[in-house]
Coordinates of N, CA and C in Angstrom, one line a residue:
X1 N 0.8 -1.2 0.0 CA 0.0 0.0 0.0 C 0.9 1.2 0.0
X2 N 0.5 2.3 -0.7 CA 1.2 3.5 -0.7 C 0.7 4.5 0.3
X3 N 1.4 5.6 0.5 CA 0.9 6.6 1.4 C -0.5 7.1 0.8
X4 N -1.3 7.5 1.8 CA -2.7 8.0 1.3 C -3.3 8.8 2.4
X5 N -4.3 9.6 2.0 CA -5.1 10.4 2.9 C -6.4 9.7 3.1
X6 N -7.0 10.0 4.3 CA -8.3 9.5 4.6 C -9.1 10.6 5.3
X7 N -10.3 10.8 4.9 CA -11.2 11.8 5.6 C -12.1 10.9 6.4
X8 N -12.6 11.5 7.5 CA -13.5 10.8 8.4 C -14.4 11.8 9.2
X9 N -15.5 11.3 9.6 CA -16.4 12.1 10.4 C -16.1 11.9 11.9
X10 N -15.8 13.0 12.6 CA -15.5 12.9 14.0 C -16.7 12.8 14.9
X11 N -16.5 12.5 16.2 CA -17.6 12.3 17.1 C -18.3 13.6 17.3
X12 N -17.6 14.8 17.1 CA -18.3 16.1 17.3 C -19.1 16.5 16.1
X13 N -19.1 15.7 15.0 CA -19.9 16.0 13.8 C -19.1 16.7 12.8
X14 N -17.9 17.2 13.1 CA -17.0 17.8 12.1 C -16.2 16.7 11.4
X15 N -15.6 17.1 10.3 CA -14.8 16.2 9.5 C -13.3 16.5 9.6
X16 N -12.5 15.4 9.5 CA -11.1 15.6 9.6 C -10.4 14.8 8.6
X17 N -9.1 14.9 8.5 CA -8.3 14.1 7.6 C -7.0 13.6 8.2
X18 N -6.5 12.5 7.7 CA -5.3 12.0 8.2 C -4.4 11.5 7.0
X19 N -3.1 11.6 7.1 CA -2.2 11.1 6.1 C -1.5 9.9 6.7
X20 N -1.5 8.8 6.0 CA -0.9 7.6 6.4 C 0.3 7.2 5.5
X21 N 1.4 6.8 6.1 CA 2.6 6.3 5.4 C 2.3 5.0 4.7
X22 N 3.1 4.5 3.9 CA 3.0 3.2 3.2 C 2.9 2.1 4.2
X23 N 3.5 2.3 5.4 CA 3.4 1.2 6.4 C 2.2 1.3 7.3
X24 N 1.3 2.2 7.0 CA 0.0 2.3 7.7 C 0.0 3.2 8.9
X25 N 1.2 3.8 9.2 CA 1.3 4.7 10.4 C 0.8 6.1 10.0
X26 N 0.1 6.7 10.9 CA -0.3 8.1 10.7 C 0.9 9.0 10.8
X27 N 1.0 9.9 9.8 CA 2.2 10.8 9.8 C 1.8 12.3 9.8
X28 N 0.5 12.5 9.6 CA 0.0 13.9 9.6 C -1.5 13.9 9.7
X29 N -2.1 15.0 10.2 CA -3.5 15.2 10.3 C -3.9 16.7 10.3
X30 N -5.2 16.9 10.4 CA -5.6 18.3 10.3 C -5.4 19.0 11.6
X31 N -4.7 18.5 12.5 CA -4.3 19.0 13.9 C -5.5 19.4 14.7
X32 N -6.6 18.7 14.5 CA -7.8 19.0 15.3 C -8.7 20.1 14.8
X33 N -8.3 20.7 13.7 CA -9.1 21.9 13.2 C -10.6 21.5 13.0
X34 N -10.8 20.5 12.3 CA -12.1 20.0 11.9 C -12.7 20.9 10.8
X35 N -13.5 20.3 10.0 CA -14.2 20.9 8.8 C -15.7 20.6 8.9
X36 N -16.5 21.5 8.4 CA -18.0 21.4 8.6 C -18.6 20.2 7.8
X37 N -17.9 19.9 6.7 CA -18.4 18.7 5.9 C -17.3 18.0 5.2
X38 N -17.6 16.9 4.5 CA -16.6 16.1 3.9 C -15.9 16.9 2.7
X39 N -16.7 17.7 2.0 CA -16.1 18.5 0.9 C -15.0 19.4 1.4
X40 N -15.3 20.1 2.6 CA -14.3 21.0 3.1 C -13.0 20.2 3.6
X41 N -13.2 19.0 4.1 CA -12.1 18.2 4.5 C -11.3 17.8 3.3
X42 N -11.9 17.5 2.2 CA -11.3 17.2 0.9 C -10.5 18.4 0.4
X43 N -11.1 19.6 0.6 CA -10.3 20.8 0.2 C -9.1 21.0 1.1
X44 N -9.2 20.6 2.3 CA -8.0 20.7 3.2 C -6.9 19.7 2.8
X45 N -7.3 18.5 2.3 CA -6.3 17.6 1.8 C -5.7 18.1 0.6
X46 N -6.5 18.7 -0.4 CA -5.9 19.3 -1.6 C -4.9 20.4 -1.2
X47 N -5.3 21.3 -0.3 CA -4.4 22.4 0.1 C -3.1 21.8 0.7
X48 N -3.2 20.8 1.4 CA -2.0 20.2 2.0 C -1.1 19.6 0.9
X49 N -1.7 18.9 0.0 CA -0.9 18.3 -1.1 C -0.3 19.5 -2.0
X50 N -1.0 20.5 -2.3 CA -0.5 21.6 -3.0 C 0.6 22.3 -2.3
X51 N 0.5 22.4 -1.0 CA 1.6 23.1 -0.2 C 2.8 22.2 -0.2
X52 N 2.7 20.9 -0.1 CA 3.9 20.1 -0.2 C 4.5 20.1 -1.5
X53 N 3.7 20.0 -2.6 CA 4.3 20.1 -3.9 C 5.0 21.4 -4.2
X54 N 4.6 22.5 -3.6 CA 5.2 23.8 -3.8 C 6.3 24.1 -2.8
X55 N 6.4 23.2 -1.8 CA 7.4 23.5 -0.8 C 8.8 23.2 -1.2
X56 N 9.7 23.8 -0.5 CA 11.1 23.6 -0.8 C 11.7 22.7 0.3
X57 N 12.8 22.1 0.1 CA 13.4 21.2 1.1 C 14.6 21.9 1.7
X58 N 14.4 23.2 2.0 CA 15.5 24.0 2.5 C 16.1 23.4 3.8
X59 N 15.3 23.0 4.8 CA 15.8 22.5 6.0 C 16.6 21.2 5.7
X60 N 16.1 20.3 4.9 CA 16.8 19.1 4.6 C 18.1 19.4 3.8
X61 N 18.0 20.4 2.9 CA 19.2 20.8 2.2 C 20.3 21.3 3.1
X62 N 19.9 22.2 4.1 CA 20.8 22.8 5.0 C 21.4 21.7 5.9
X63 N 20.7 20.7 6.3 CA 21.2 19.7 7.1 C 22.2 18.8 6.4
X64 N 21.8 18.5 5.1 CA 22.7 17.7 4.3 C 24.0 18.4 4.0
X65 N 23.9 19.7 3.7 CA 25.1 20.5 3.4 C 26.0 20.6 4.6
X66 N 25.4 20.6 5.8 CA 26.2 20.7 7.0 C 26.5 19.3 7.7
X67 N 26.3 18.2 6.9 CA 26.5 16.9 7.5 C 27.9 16.8 8.0
X68 N 28.0 16.2 9.2 CA 29.3 16.1 9.8 C 29.7 17.2 10.7
X69 N 29.0 18.3 10.6 CA 29.3 19.5 11.4 C 28.3 19.5 12.6
X70 N 28.8 19.4 13.8 CA 28.0 19.5 15.0 C 26.8 18.5 14.9
X71 N 27.1 17.2 14.6 CA 26.1 16.2 14.4 C 25.3 16.0 15.7
X72 N 25.9 16.2 16.9 CA 25.3 16.0 18.2 C 24.4 17.2 18.6
X73 N 24.5 18.3 17.9 CA 23.8 19.5 18.3 C 22.3 19.4 17.9
X74 N 21.4 19.7 18.8 CA 20.0 19.8 18.5 C 19.7 21.2 17.9
X75 N 19.2 21.2 16.7 CA 18.9 22.5 16.0 C 17.6 23.1 16.5
X76 N 16.8 22.4 17.3 CA 15.5 23.0 17.7 C 15.8 24.1 18.8
X77 N 14.9 25.1 18.8 CA 15.0 26.1 19.9 C 13.8 26.0 20.7
X78 N 14.0 26.3 22.0 CA 12.8 26.3 22.9 C 12.0 27.6 22.7
X79 N 10.7 27.4 22.8 CA 9.9 28.6 22.6 C 10.0 29.6 23.7

């Protein structure tokens, strides 16, 4: 099975979506936002796909270019 999105109706009556990896593990979701109907959830999925297709891999590129430099350092910052 390949990666795929699923939309579903939540207990509160709103709709949500989830993205599953090829191994069946959930890797992303609508973060609890909820949509009023299935069509809006589908629009959310399309927006997510369009954002990913238009996104750049700057962070990954930066990490790869700096490979071997400070490998033990955590690049995250505390809020």
